[in-house]
Tab-separated table of C-alpha atoms in Angstrom:
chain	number	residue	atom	x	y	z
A	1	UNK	CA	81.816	121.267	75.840
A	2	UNK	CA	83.575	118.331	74.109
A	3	UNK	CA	86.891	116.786	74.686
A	4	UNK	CA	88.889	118.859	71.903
A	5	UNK	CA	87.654	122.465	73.496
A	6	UNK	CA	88.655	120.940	77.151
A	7	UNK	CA	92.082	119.816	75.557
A	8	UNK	CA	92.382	123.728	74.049
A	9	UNK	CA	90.632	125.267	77.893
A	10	UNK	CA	93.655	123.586	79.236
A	11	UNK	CA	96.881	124.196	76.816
A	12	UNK	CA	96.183	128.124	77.171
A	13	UNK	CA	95.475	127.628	81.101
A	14	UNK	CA	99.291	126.255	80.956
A	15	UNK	CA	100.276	128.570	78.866
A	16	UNK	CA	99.353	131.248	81.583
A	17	UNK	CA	100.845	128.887	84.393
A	18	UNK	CA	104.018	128.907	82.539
A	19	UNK	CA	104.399	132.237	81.662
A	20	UNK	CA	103.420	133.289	85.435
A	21	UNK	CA	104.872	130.759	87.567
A	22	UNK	CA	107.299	132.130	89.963
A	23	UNK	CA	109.354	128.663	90.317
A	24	UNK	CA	110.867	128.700	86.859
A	25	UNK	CA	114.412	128.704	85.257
A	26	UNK	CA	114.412	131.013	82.569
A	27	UNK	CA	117.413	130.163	79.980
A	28	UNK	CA	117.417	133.449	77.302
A	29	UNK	CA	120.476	134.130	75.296
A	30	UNK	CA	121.994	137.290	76.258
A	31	UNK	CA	120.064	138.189	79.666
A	32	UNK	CA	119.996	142.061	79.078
A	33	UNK	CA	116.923	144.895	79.607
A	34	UNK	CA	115.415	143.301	76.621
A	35	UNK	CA	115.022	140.338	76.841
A	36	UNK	CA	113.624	141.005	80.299
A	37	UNK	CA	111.006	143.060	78.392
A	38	UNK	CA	110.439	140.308	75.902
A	39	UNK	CA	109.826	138.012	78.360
A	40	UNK	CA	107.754	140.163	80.366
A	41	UNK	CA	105.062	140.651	77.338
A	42	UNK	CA	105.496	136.814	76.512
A	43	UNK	CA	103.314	137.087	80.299
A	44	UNK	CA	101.371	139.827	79.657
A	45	UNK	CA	100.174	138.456	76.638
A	46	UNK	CA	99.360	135.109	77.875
A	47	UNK	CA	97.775	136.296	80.578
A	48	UNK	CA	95.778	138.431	78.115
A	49	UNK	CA	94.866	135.069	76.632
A	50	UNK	CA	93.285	133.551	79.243
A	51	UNK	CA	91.198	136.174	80.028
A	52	UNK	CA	89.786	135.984	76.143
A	53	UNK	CA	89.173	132.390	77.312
A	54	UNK	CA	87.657	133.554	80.571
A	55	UNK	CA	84.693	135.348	78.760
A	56	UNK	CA	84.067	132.972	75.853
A	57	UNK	CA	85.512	135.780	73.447
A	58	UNK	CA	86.406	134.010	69.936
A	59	UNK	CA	87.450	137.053	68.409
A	60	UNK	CA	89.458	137.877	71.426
A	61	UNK	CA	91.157	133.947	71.418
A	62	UNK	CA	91.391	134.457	67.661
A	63	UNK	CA	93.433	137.409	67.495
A	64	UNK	CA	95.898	136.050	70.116
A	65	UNK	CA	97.037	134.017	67.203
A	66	UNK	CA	99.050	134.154	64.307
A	67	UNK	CA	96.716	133.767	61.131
A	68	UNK	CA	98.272	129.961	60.410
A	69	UNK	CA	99.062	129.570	63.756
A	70	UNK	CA	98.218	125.805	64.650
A	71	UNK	CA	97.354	123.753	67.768
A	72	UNK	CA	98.377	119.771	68.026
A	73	UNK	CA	96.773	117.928	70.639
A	74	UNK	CA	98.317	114.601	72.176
A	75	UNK	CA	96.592	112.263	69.912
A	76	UNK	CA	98.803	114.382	67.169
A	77	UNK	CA	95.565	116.074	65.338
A	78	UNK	CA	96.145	119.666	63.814
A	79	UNK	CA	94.121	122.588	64.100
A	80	UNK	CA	93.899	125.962	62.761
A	81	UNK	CA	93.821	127.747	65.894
A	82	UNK	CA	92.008	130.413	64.691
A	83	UNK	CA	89.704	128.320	63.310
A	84	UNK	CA	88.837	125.984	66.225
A	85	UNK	CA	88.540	129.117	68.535
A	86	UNK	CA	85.542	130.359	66.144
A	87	UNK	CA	84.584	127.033	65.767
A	88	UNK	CA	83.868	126.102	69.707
A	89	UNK	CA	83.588	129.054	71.163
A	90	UNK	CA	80.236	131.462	71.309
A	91	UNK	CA	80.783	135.085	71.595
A	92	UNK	CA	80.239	136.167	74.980
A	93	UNK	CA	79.542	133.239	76.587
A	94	UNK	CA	79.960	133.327	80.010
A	95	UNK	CA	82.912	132.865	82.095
A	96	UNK	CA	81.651	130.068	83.577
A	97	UNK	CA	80.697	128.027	81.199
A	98	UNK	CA	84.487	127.581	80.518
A	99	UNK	CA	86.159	126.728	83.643
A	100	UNK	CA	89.777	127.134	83.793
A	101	UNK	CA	91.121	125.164	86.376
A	102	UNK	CA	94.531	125.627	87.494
A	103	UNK	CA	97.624	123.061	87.100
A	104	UNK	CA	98.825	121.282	90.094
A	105	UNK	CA	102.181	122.060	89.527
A	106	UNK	CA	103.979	123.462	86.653
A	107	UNK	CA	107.657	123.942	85.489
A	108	UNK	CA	108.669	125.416	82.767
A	109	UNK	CA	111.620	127.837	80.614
A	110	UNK	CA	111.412	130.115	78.305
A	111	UNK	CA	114.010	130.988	75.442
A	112	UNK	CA	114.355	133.584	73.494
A	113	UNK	CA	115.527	132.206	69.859
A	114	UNK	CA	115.715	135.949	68.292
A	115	UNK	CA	114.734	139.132	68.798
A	116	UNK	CA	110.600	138.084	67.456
A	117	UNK	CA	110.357	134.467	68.586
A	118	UNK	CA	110.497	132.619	72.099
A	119	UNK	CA	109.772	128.856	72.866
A	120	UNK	CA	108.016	127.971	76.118
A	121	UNK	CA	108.368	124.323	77.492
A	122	UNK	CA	106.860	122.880	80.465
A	123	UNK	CA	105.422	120.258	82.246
A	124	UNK	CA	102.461	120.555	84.100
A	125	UNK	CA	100.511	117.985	86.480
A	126	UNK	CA	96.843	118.119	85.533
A	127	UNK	CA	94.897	116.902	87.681
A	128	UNK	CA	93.022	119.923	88.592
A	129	UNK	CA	92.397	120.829	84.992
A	130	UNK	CA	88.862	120.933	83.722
A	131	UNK	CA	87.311	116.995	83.333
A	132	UNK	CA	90.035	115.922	86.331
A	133	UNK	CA	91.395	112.724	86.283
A	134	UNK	CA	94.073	113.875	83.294
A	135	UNK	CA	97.693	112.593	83.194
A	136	UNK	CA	100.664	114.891	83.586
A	137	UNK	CA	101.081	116.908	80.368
A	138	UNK	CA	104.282	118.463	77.999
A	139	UNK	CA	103.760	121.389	76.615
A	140	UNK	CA	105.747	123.397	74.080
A	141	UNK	CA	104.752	127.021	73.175
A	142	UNK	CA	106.272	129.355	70.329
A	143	UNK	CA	105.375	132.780	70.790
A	144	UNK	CA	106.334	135.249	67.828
A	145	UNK	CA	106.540	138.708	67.809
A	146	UNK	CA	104.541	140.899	65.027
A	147	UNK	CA	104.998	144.613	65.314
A	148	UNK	CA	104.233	144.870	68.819
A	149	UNK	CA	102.637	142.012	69.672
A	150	UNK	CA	102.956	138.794	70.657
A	151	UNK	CA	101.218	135.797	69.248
A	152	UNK	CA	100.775	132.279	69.694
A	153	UNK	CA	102.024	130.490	65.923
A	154	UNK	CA	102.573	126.848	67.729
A	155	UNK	CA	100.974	124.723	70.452
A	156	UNK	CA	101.532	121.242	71.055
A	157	UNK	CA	100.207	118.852	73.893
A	158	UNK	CA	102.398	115.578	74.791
A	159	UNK	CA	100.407	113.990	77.564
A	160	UNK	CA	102.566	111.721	80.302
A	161	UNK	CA	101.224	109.279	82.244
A	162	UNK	CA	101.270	110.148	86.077
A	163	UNK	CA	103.162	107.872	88.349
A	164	UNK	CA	99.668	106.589	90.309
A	165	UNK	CA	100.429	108.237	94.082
A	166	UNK	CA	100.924	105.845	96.979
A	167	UNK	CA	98.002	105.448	99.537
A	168	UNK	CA	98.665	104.472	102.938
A	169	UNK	CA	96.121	101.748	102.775
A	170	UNK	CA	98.280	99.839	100.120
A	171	UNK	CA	100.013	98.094	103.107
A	172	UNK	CA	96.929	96.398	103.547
A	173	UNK	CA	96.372	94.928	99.901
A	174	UNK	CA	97.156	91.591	101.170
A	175	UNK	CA	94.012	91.957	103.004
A	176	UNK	CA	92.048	91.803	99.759
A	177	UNK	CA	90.155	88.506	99.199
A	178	UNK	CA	87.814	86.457	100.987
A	179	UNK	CA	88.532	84.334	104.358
A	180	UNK	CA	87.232	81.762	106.379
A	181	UNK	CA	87.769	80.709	110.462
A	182	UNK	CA	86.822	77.790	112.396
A	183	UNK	CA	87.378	77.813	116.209
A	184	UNK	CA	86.213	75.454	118.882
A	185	UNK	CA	82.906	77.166	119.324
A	186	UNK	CA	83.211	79.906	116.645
A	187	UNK	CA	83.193	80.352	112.964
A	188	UNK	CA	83.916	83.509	111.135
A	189	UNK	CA	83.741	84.613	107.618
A	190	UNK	CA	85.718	87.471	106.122
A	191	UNK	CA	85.787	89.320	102.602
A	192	UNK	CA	87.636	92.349	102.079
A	193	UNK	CA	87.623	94.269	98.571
A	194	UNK	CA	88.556	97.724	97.556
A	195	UNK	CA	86.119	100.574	97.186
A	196	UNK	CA	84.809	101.484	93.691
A	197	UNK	CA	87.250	104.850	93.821
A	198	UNK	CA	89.983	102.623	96.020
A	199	UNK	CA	89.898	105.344	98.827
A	200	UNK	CA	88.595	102.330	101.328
A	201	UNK	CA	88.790	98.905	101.997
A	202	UNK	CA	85.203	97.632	102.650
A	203	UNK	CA	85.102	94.686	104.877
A	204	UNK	CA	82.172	92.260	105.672
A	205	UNK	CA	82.424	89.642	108.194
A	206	UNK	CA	80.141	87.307	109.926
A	207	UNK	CA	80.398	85.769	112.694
A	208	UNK	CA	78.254	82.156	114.250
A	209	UNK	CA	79.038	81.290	117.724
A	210	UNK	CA	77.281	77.747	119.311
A	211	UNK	CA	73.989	78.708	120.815
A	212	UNK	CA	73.930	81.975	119.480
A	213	UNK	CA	72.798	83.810	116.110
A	214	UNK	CA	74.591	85.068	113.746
A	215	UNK	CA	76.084	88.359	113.901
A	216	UNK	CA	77.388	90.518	110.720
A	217	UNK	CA	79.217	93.492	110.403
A	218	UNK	CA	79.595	96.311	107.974
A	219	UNK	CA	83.020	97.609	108.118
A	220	UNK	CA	85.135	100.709	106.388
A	221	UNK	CA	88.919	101.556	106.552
A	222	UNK	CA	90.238	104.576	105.658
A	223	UNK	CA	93.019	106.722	105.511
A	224	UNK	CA	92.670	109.951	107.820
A	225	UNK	CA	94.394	112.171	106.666
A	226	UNK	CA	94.215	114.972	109.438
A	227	UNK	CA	95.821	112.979	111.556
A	228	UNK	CA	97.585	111.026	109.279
A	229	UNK	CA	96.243	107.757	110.423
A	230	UNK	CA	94.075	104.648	108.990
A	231	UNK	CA	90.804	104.385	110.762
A	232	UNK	CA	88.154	101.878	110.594
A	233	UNK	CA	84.362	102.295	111.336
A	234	UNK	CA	82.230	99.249	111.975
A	235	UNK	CA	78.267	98.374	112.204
A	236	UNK	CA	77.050	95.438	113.543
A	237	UNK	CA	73.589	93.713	112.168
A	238	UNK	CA	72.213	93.723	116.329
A	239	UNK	CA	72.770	97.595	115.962
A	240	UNK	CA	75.861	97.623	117.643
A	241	UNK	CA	79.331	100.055	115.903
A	242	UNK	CA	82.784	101.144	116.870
A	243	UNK	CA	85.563	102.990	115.639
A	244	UNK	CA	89.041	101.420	115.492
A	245	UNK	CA	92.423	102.867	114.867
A	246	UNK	CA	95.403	101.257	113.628
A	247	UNK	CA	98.955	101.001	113.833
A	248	UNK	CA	101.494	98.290	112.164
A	249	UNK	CA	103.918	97.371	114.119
A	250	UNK	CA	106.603	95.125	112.522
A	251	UNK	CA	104.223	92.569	110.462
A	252	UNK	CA	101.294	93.243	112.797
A	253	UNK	CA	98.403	95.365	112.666
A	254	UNK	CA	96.966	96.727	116.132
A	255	UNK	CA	93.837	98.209	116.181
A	256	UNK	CA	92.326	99.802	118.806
A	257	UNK	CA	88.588	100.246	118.845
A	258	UNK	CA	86.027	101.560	121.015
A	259	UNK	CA	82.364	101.121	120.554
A	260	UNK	CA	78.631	100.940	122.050
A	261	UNK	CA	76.557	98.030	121.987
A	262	UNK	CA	72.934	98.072	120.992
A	263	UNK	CA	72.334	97.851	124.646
A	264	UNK	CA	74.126	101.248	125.178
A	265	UNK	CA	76.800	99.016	127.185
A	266	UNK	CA	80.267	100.935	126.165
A	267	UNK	CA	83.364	98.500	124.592
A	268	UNK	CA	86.999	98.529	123.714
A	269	UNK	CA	89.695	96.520	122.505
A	270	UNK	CA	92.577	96.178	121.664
A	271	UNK	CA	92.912	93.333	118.546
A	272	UNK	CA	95.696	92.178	116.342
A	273	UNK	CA	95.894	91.140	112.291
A	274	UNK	CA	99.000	89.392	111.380
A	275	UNK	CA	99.700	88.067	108.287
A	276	UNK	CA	101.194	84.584	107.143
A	277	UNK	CA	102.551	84.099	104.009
A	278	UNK	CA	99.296	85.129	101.139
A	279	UNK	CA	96.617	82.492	102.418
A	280	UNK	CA	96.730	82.965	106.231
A	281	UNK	CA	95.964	85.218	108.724
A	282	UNK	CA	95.854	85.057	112.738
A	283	UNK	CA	92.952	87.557	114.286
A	284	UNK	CA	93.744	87.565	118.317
A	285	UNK	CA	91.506	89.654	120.058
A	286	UNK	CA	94.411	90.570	123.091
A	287	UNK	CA	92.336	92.952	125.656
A	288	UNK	CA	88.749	94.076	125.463
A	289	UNK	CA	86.117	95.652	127.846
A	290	UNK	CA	82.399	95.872	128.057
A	291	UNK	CA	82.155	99.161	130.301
A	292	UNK	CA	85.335	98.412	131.955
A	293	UNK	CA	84.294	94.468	132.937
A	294	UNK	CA	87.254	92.258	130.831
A	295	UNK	CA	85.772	90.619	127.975
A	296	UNK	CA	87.093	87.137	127.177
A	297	UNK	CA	90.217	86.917	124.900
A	298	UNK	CA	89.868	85.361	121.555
A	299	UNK	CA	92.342	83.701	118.719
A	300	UNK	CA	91.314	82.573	115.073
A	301	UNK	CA	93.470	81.250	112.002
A	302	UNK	CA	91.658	82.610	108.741
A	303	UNK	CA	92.682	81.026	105.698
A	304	UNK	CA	91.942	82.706	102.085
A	305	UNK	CA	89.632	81.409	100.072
A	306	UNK	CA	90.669	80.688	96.954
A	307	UNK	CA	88.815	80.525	93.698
């Protein structure tokens, strides 16, 4: 299915939402019995739209328009709706072939503007529709009456870009980069970068110690969103992982991790990230265990790396 049949999939989907959705406010001129009834087979006829969508009827989509009845999509291009609908869609193809996703959210009125024509207007957040990934979308809809029915004579998309939503882990951009440490007898390097889809941070750090080899570390912070925390998981190149959990607490970040070492030897700790200024951070490792024997303290200065 191309982009101009997902664009249409999605219009009549809002229209449904926005003749069915429950949390509207509904402006008509003269609220009496009929335009409750008008309104009322604005819905059943938009519903009865969708469904003709639903099976991959064109005749079915056709007739749900007026004969000039026209479609605009966001980029502004006009279509004969009756036209597209035979155009792109096969006669009894199935359901599923044409996925109607449903909106997010959606708010929309609906005004009566005689006795034979009503104007829908809405706006819907799409990121459910079919595709995903879509901005928020306007929509206005005029429905006009013809003998008994009524039929769609004017569509129009106005796509809005969606304000991008907060993640928790954006506290921790300025932990983006690459690092380095020297210590009296340890040297640690440190590069952090965003996942492809930005739902982690992936970190890799390495660590040389005198008279011992190198040790490297695989590690992956997320947001959990069960228990509304940011976790971290971490594997070390001897075979060695841990999980860590953490916490800010005025400029610092406190993570506390628990683990098993490729000896089966159980550890925890209790470690602190605190930035200074863009280009340095202190890493103290405050309290840690190797099965409840204390494990020596530890302090570094990383500074950033800069191309």
């Amino acid at each position: 299915m191309d982009e101009r049949t997902k664009r249409l999939l999605g219009v009549a989907a809002l229209v449904a939402m926005f003749a069915t959705a429950t949390a509207r406010a509904i402006d008509v001129r003269g609220a009496d019995d009929s335009a409750s009834d008008a309104e009322a087979a604005v819905r059943a006829a938009s519903q009865a739209y969708v469904e003709a969508l639903a099976r991959g009827d064109a005749d079915a989509i056709a007739a749900m328009w007026t004969t000039d009845g026209v479609y605009v999509d966001a980029a502004g291009q006009e279509f004969v709706a009756r036209e597209l609908a035979h155009r792109e869609f096969d006669r009894g193809e199935a359901a599923e072939k044409h996925p109607l996703a449903k909106p997010a959210a959606v708010k929309s009125t609906i005004r009566l503007l005689d006795d034979n024509v009503a104007l829908e207007e809405g706006t819907a957040d799409t990121e459910e529709l079919a595709g995903g990934g879509q901005p928020a979308v306007q929509f206005s809809a005029v429905w006009v009456r013809e003998g008994n029915d009524w039929r769609l004579d004017h569509l129009r998309e106005h796509v809005v870009e969606a304000t991008p939503k907060k993640s928790p882990l954006d506290e921790l951009s300025w932990f983006v980069g690459n690092w380095v440490a020297h210590g009296a007898d340890v040297d640690a390097e440190l590069s952090v970068r965003w996942s492809d889809d930005r739902h982690f941070l992936l970190q890799h750090f390495t660590v040389r110690r005198a008279g011992h080899n190198a040790i490297g570390a695989e590690q992956r912070i997320g947001w959990d969103p069960a228990d509304e925390v940011i976790r971290s998981w971490s594997f070390h190149s001897d075979g060695g992982f841990s999980e860590g959990q953490w916490s800010r607490h005025d400029d610092a970040w406190v993570v506390a991790t628990a683990g098993v070492l490729p000896d089966g030897h159980h550890t925890s700790a209790t470690s602190f990230w605190v930035p200074e200024g863009e280009d340095v951070c202190w890493f103290k490792l405050h309290r840690g265990s190797v099965d409840d024997a204390e494990a020596a303290a530890l302090t570094l200065k990383f500074e950033r790396i800069k191309n």
